[in-house]
Amino acid sequence: QKEVEQDPGPLSVPEGAIVSLNCTYSNSAFQYFMWYRQYSRKGPELLMYTYSSGNKEDGRFTAQVDKSSKYISLFIRDSQPSDSATYLCAMSEIGSTLTFGKGTMLLVSP
Amino acid sequence: DVKVTQSSRYLVKRTGEKVFLECVQDMDHENMFWYRQDPGLGLRLIYFSYDVKMKEKGDIPEGYSVSREKKERFSLILESASTNQTSMYLCASTPGPGRGEQYFGPGTRLTVT
């Protein structure tokens, strides 16, 4: 079983839709959880960063961590064509290196 | 804003050449990382450094070495480039102990012919 699982997509939605992106993991020691957005041929950009469980909101983006289910989510409200990118989840134990999902490609059509 | 810069966006080298990829961060971050990213394989950690002159092997260090002579600069060296090292190389940095988030540079697309 892979340590972090993420559906590769592509996930295609119309503009204005609510998008849900998810990752599951197996290591119960993970404490840091991140979401990155990566445009084609660019480096990943940190979108959301949470420590331990709970929700975090930043504008149109909401990150949720459910440690009991080993499941994290990123919600994008009122999606825009400029949100079209690959979204990577990442997580780590305290003091350890990051483990990344392989990314979900999101396509938002006008 | 955190800024991580990489010396080249695109690089073409011949098999057997020695290749230097440089990364500089301007936020006094303690930790720096080198990854490669390949389709279907995701991000894989090559080397990382927690301090000047310190280095740790990641998941795929074979064929690579690193140098960290100054806190802000972390170099990746391909001693003798091979075609299977054609990839996107990404540098990242993180503030230090107790901080998990990493900030990435724009990447270097290396092609070895």
Tab-separated table of C-alpha atoms in Angstrom, chain A:
chain	number	residue	atom	x	y	z
A	1	GLN	CA	0.000	0.000	0.000
A	2	LYS	CA	1.343	3.388	-1.009
A	3	GLU	CA	1.821	5.864	1.773
A	4	VAL	CA	-0.203	8.652	0.125
A	5	GLU	CA	-2.900	7.990	-2.454
A	6	GLN	CA	-4.301	10.660	-4.755
A	7	ASP	CA	-6.555	10.206	-7.772
A	8	PRO	CA	-4.639	11.458	-10.840
A	9	GLY	CA	-7.760	12.723	-12.642
A	10	PRO	CA	-8.226	14.650	-14.796
A	11	LEU	CA	-11.140	16.188	-12.985
A	12	SER	CA	-13.162	18.379	-15.349
A	13	VAL	CA	-15.656	20.911	-13.992
A	14	PRO	CA	-17.477	23.968	-15.344
A	15	GLU	CA	-16.568	27.428	-14.130
A	16	GLY	CA	-18.264	28.276	-10.849
A	17	ALA	CA	-18.437	24.689	-9.598
A	18	ILE	CA	-17.303	23.569	-6.166
A	19	VAL	CA	-14.291	21.296	-6.490
A	20	SER	CA	-13.298	18.620	-3.995
A	21	LEU	CA	-9.804	17.158	-4.109
A	22	ASN	CA	-8.769	14.368	-1.757
A	23	CYS	CA	-5.867	12.316	-0.458
A	24	THR	CA	-5.747	9.284	1.775
A	25	TYR	CA	-2.736	8.169	3.750
A	26	SER	CA	-1.632	5.261	5.880
A	27	ASN	CA	0.920	6.760	8.306
A	28	SER	CA	-0.881	7.795	11.492
A	29	ALA	CA	2.207	9.774	12.594
A	30	PHE	CA	1.709	12.446	9.921
A	31	GLN	CA	1.110	15.823	11.575
A	32	TYR	CA	1.752	18.428	8.864
A	33	PHE	CA	-0.559	18.562	5.859
A	34	MET	CA	-0.146	20.720	2.792
A	35	TRP	CA	-1.729	21.399	-0.561
A	36	TYR	CA	0.289	22.670	-3.503
A	37	ARG	CA	-0.862	23.983	-6.868
A	38	GLN	CA	1.389	23.359	-9.847
A	39	TYR	CA	0.891	24.943	-13.237
A	40	SER	CA	2.385	23.237	-16.271
A	41	ARG	CA	6.195	23.558	-16.399
A	42	LYS	CA	6.307	25.534	-13.133
A	43	GLY	CA	7.307	24.744	-9.559
A	44	PRO	CA	4.671	23.795	-6.953
A	45	GLU	CA	3.145	26.736	-5.098
A	46	LEU	CA	2.096	26.301	-1.472
A	47	LEU	CA	-1.669	26.861	-1.152
A	48	MET	CA	-2.628	25.605	2.271
A	49	TYR	CA	-0.738	24.391	5.324
A	50	THR	CA	-2.316	22.828	8.386
A	51	TYR	CA	-0.924	21.259	11.494
A	52	SER	CA	-2.785	18.236	12.941
A	53	SER	CA	-6.562	18.056	12.475
A	54	GLY	CA	-9.226	20.549	11.607
A	55	ASN	CA	-10.219	23.004	8.920
A	56	LYS	CA	-8.467	26.004	7.455
A	57	GLU	CA	-9.976	28.544	5.109
A	58	ASP	CA	-8.246	31.034	2.818
A	59	GLY	CA	-10.450	32.878	0.365
A	60	ARG	CA	-12.042	30.364	-1.994
A	61	PHE	CA	-9.949	27.502	-0.608
A	62	THR	CA	-10.739	25.290	2.390
A	63	ALA	CA	-8.495	22.509	3.637
A	64	GLN	CA	-9.814	19.754	5.885
A	65	VAL	CA	-7.885	17.110	7.790
A	66	ASP	CA	-9.593	14.065	9.271
A	67	LYS	CA	-6.891	12.143	11.096
A	68	SER	CA	-9.300	9.459	12.347
A	69	SER	CA	-10.048	8.510	8.743
A	70	LYS	CA	-6.550	9.385	7.448
A	71	TYR	CA	-8.149	11.604	4.836
A	72	ILE	CA	-7.486	15.166	3.745
A	73	SER	CA	-9.465	17.367	1.386
A	74	LEU	CA	-9.130	20.630	-0.470
A	75	PHE	CA	-12.305	22.442	-1.508
A	76	ILE	CA	-12.308	25.190	-4.106
A	77	ARG	CA	-15.432	27.351	-4.255
A	78	ASP	CA	-16.501	29.287	-7.350
A	79	SER	CA	-13.814	27.607	-9.428
A	80	GLN	CA	-12.188	29.646	-12.195
A	81	PRO	CA	-10.358	28.653	-15.393
A	82	SER	CA	-7.202	29.998	-13.735
A	83	ASP	CA	-7.571	27.207	-11.136
A	84	SER	CA	-6.761	24.672	-13.866
A	85	ALA	CA	-3.574	23.032	-12.626
A	86	THR	CA	-2.282	19.934	-10.914
A	87	TYR	CA	-2.909	19.834	-7.166
A	88	LEU	CA	-0.474	17.948	-4.970
A	89	CYS	CA	-1.092	16.923	-1.400
A	90	ALA	CA	1.896	16.522	0.919
A	91	MET	CA	2.318	15.483	4.519
A	92	SER	CA	4.990	14.692	7.055
A	93	GLU	CA	5.779	13.629	10.580
A	94	ILE	CA	7.286	16.278	12.845
A	95	GLY	CA	10.938	16.772	11.911
A	96	SER	CA	10.718	14.533	8.873
A	97	THR	CA	10.713	15.017	5.117
A	98	LEU	CA	7.530	15.429	3.076
A	99	THR	CA	5.653	12.597	1.410
A	100	PHE	CA	3.790	13.748	-1.688
A	101	GLY	CA	0.801	12.437	-3.527
A	102	LYS	CA	1.253	12.176	-7.272
A	103	GLY	CA	-1.202	14.967	-7.961
A	104	THR	CA	-4.687	15.468	-9.376
A	105	MET	CA	-5.080	17.383	-12.622
A	106	LEU	CA	-7.984	19.838	-12.492
A	107	LEU	CA	-9.539	21.379	-15.610
A	108	VAL	CA	-12.042	24.215	-15.185
A	109	SER	CA	-13.840	25.099	-18.394
A	110	PRO	CA	-15.307	28.582	-19.045
